[in-house]
Tab-separated table of C-alpha atoms and ligand atoms in Angstrom:
chain	number	residue	atom	x	y	z
A	20	MET	CA	-87.529	-11.208	-20.885
A	21	LYS	CA	-88.392	-10.509	-17.325
A	22	LEU	CA	-88.380	-8.127	-14.414
A	23	ILE	CA	-86.553	-8.937	-11.098
A	24	LEU	CA	-88.068	-7.317	-8.186
A	25	ALA	CA	-85.599	-7.951	-5.246
A	26	ILE	CA	-86.340	-6.507	-1.820
A	27	VAL	CA	-83.094	-6.394	0.182
A	28	SER	CA	-82.039	-4.692	3.285
A	29	ASN	CA	-80.292	-1.388	3.348
A	30	ASP	CA	-77.095	-2.612	4.397
A	31	ASP	CA	-76.868	-5.200	1.523
A	32	ALA	CA	-78.136	-2.648	-1.224
A	33	SER	CA	-74.900	-1.399	-2.340
A	34	SER	CA	-72.932	-4.445	-2.768
A	35	VAL	CA	-75.948	-6.280	-4.556
A	36	SER	CA	-76.336	-3.349	-7.052
A	37	SER	CA	-72.392	-3.351	-7.401
A	38	ALA	CA	-71.975	-6.916	-8.000
A	39	LEU	CA	-74.998	-6.832	-10.705
A	40	THR	CA	-73.867	-3.587	-12.310
A	41	LYS	CA	-69.995	-5.377	-12.450
A	42	GLU	CA	-71.959	-8.510	-14.275
A	43	ASN	CA	-73.521	-6.116	-16.963
A	44	PHE	CA	-77.088	-6.156	-15.359
A	45	SER	CA	-79.143	-2.736	-15.568
A	46	VAL	CA	-80.193	-1.923	-12.023
A	47	THR	CA	-82.523	0.368	-10.364
A	48	ARG	CA	-82.904	0.923	-6.733
A	49	LEU	CA	-85.914	2.256	-4.878
A	50	ALA	CA	-85.935	3.224	-1.559
A	51	THR	CA	-88.807	1.025	0.298
A	52	THR	CA	-90.364	0.352	3.642
A	53	GLY	CA	-91.491	-3.036	4.450
A	54	GLY	CA	-95.089	-2.854	5.844
A	55	PHE	CA	-94.343	-5.293	9.128
A	56	LEU	CA	-91.519	-3.343	10.639
A	57	ARG	CA	-92.175	-0.340	8.658
A	58	ALA	CA	-88.179	0.189	8.524
A	59	GLY	CA	-86.280	0.911	5.491
A	60	ASN	CA	-85.512	-1.357	2.953
A	61	THR	CA	-84.235	-1.510	-0.746
A	62	THR	CA	-86.257	-2.478	-3.630
A	63	VAL	CA	-83.907	-3.766	-6.834
A	64	ILE	CA	-85.344	-3.769	-10.175
A	65	VAL	CA	-83.637	-5.448	-12.617
A	66	GLY	CA	-84.985	-6.283	-16.555
A	67	THR	CA	-83.228	-8.878	-18.000
A	68	GLU	CA	-83.514	-11.603	-20.811
A	69	ASP	CA	-84.843	-14.904	-19.793
A	70	GLU	CA	-81.864	-16.684	-19.737
A	71	ASN	CA	-79.882	-14.379	-17.085
A	72	VAL	CA	-82.703	-14.764	-14.468
A	73	ASP	CA	-80.801	-17.632	-12.545
A	74	HIS	CA	-77.539	-15.848	-12.487
A	75	CYS	CA	-79.231	-12.378	-11.612
A	76	ILE	CA	-81.180	-14.325	-8.647
A	77	GLU	CA	-77.617	-16.049	-7.852
A	78	ILE	CA	-75.517	-12.939	-7.481
A	79	ILE	CA	-78.740	-11.292	-4.970
A	80	GLY	CA	-78.596	-14.091	-3.103
A	81	LYS	CA	-74.919	-14.387	-2.790
A	82	GLU	CA	-74.461	-10.414	-1.471
A	83	SER	CA	-77.527	-10.788	0.818
A	84	GLN	CA	-77.102	-13.987	2.545
A	85	ARG	CA	-79.142	-14.122	5.956
A	86	ARG	CA	-76.666	-13.915	8.654
A	87	THR	CA	-76.764	-13.514	12.383
A	88	GLU	CA	-75.229	-10.101	14.092
A	89	ILE	CA	-75.019	-9.414	17.859
A	90	VAL	CA	-76.342	-5.442	18.279
A	91	PRO	CA	-76.600	-3.579	21.572
A	92	SER	CA	-80.047	-3.483	23.040
A	93	THR	CA	-81.609	-1.218	25.919
A	94	ALA	CA	-84.068	-2.122	28.393
A	95	SER	CA	-85.492	0.524	30.845
A	96	TYR	CA	-86.797	-0.341	34.462
A	97	ASP	CA	-89.399	1.550	35.992
A	98	ILE	CA	-86.988	2.879	38.680
A	99	GLY	CA	-85.821	5.205	36.084
A	100	ARG	CA	-82.843	2.879	35.204
A	101	TYR	CA	-81.837	1.790	31.527
A	102	ALA	CA	-79.363	-1.601	30.893
A	103	SER	CA	-77.734	-2.167	27.669
A	104	PHE	CA	-77.264	-5.771	26.630
A	105	PRO	CA	-76.525	-7.447	23.496
A	106	VAL	CA	-79.095	-9.417	21.234
A	107	GLU	CA	-78.891	-11.672	18.487
A	108	VAL	CA	-80.690	-10.456	15.003
A	109	GLN	CA	-80.939	-11.847	11.728
A	110	VAL	CA	-80.235	-9.730	9.049
A	111	GLY	CA	-80.144	-9.845	5.287
A	112	GLY	CA	-81.899	-12.253	2.984
A	113	ALA	CA	-84.073	-11.023	-0.196
A	114	THR	CA	-87.502	-11.336	-1.127
A	115	ILE	CA	-87.567	-11.775	-5.229
A	116	PHE	CA	-90.389	-11.620	-7.430
A	117	VAL	CA	-90.011	-12.766	-11.311
A	118	LEU	CA	-92.353	-11.170	-13.452
A	119	ASP	CA	-92.763	-11.551	-17.573
A	120	VAL	CA	-92.319	-8.386	-19.211
A	121	GLU	CA	-95.112	-7.523	-22.085
A	122	GLN	CA	-93.002	-5.002	-23.685
A	123	PHE	CA	-89.589	-3.095	-23.028
A	124	THR	CA	-89.182	0.042	-24.869
A	125	LYS	CA	-86.169	2.994	-24.439
A	126	LEU	CA	-87.454	6.065	-26.100
B	218	LIG	P1	-88.887	-11.238	5.161
B	218	LIG	O1	-90.027	-12.519	4.947
B	218	LIG	O2	-87.539	-11.461	4.563
B	218	LIG	O3	-89.517	-9.970	4.467
B	218	LIG	C1	-88.312	-8.745	4.267
B	218	LIG	C2	-89.339	-7.764	3.419
B	218	LIG	O4	-89.921	-7.861	2.330
B	218	LIG	C3	-90.922	-7.208	3.971
B	218	LIG	O5	-90.256	-6.554	5.175
B	218	LIG	C4	-91.518	-6.813	2.811
B	218	LIG	O6	-90.806	-5.533	2.784
B	218	LIG	C5	-90.629	-7.442	1.627
B	218	LIG	N1	-91.908	-8.549	1.479
B	218	LIG	C6	-91.534	-10.061	1.871
B	218	LIG	N2	-92.852	-10.817	1.431
B	218	LIG	C7	-93.696	-9.607	0.291
B	218	LIG	C8	-94.685	-9.955	-0.023
B	218	LIG	N3	-94.942	-11.363	-0.152
B	218	LIG	N4	-95.106	-9.197	-0.980
B	218	LIG	C9	-94.769	-7.645	-0.732
B	218	LIG	N5	-93.430	-7.584	-0.143
B	218	LIG	C10	-92.662	-8.455	0.753
B	218	LIG	P2	-91.552	-6.302	6.213
B	218	LIG	O7	-92.773	-6.435	5.889
B	218	LIG	O8	-91.435	-5.121	7.192
B	218	LIG	O9	-91.329	-7.830	7.221
B	218	LIG	C11	-90.198	-7.824	7.905
B	218	LIG	C12	-89.959	-9.480	8.533
B	218	LIG	O10	-91.301	-9.190	9.117
B	218	LIG	C13	-89.970	-10.247	7.299
B	218	LIG	O11	-89.106	-10.488	6.849
B	218	LIG	C14	-90.716	-11.500	8.167
B	218	LIG	O12	-89.956	-12.258	8.773
B	218	LIG	C15	-91.871	-10.715	8.908
B	218	LIG	N6	-93.127	-10.424	8.685
B	218	LIG	C16	-93.671	-9.546	7.882
B	218	LIG	N7	-95.013	-9.797	7.843
B	218	LIG	C17	-95.546	-10.379	8.699
B	218	LIG	C18	-96.930	-10.991	9.279
B	218	LIG	N8	-97.859	-10.674	8.706
B	218	LIG	N9	-96.809	-11.487	10.539
B	218	LIG	C19	-95.512	-12.108	11.037
B	218	LIG	N10	-93.925	-11.932	10.589
B	218	LIG	C20	-93.960	-11.267	9.306
């Protein structure tokens, strides 16, 4: 058995967990924070048999594809004025760890 830890953006967390649940994976979601950006992200935990790992990763990848979005950004000038302009940012993607499970018990 394996434990899959997938860190995804908060925007993708719902679609990742819905798609996994639909395919009969058991899913736990944790609210986590990235150490570099210190922004919220979601860690999805899935315990599954070895033969299902590739399918699980495939679903996570499909629901959290890296993409570019245009978001508004604001710059301030010393004279007390602000300007708003669109910037391209990369969103999505997943960081996935697969661990061996020594024991799995439900009491
Ligand atoms: P990603 O590499 O896609 O990582 C996204 C989030 O996944 C990370 O959020 C962190 O929460 C988790 N993560 C990634 N690799 C990990 C690992 N080896 N162990 C544990 N957790 C891991 P953040 O830490 O906020 O990083 C956001 C993005 O900033 C990263 O995207 C990467 O592009 C960049 N980044 C992270 N650390 C960096 C560093 N030391 N120097 C430069 N850029 C960094």
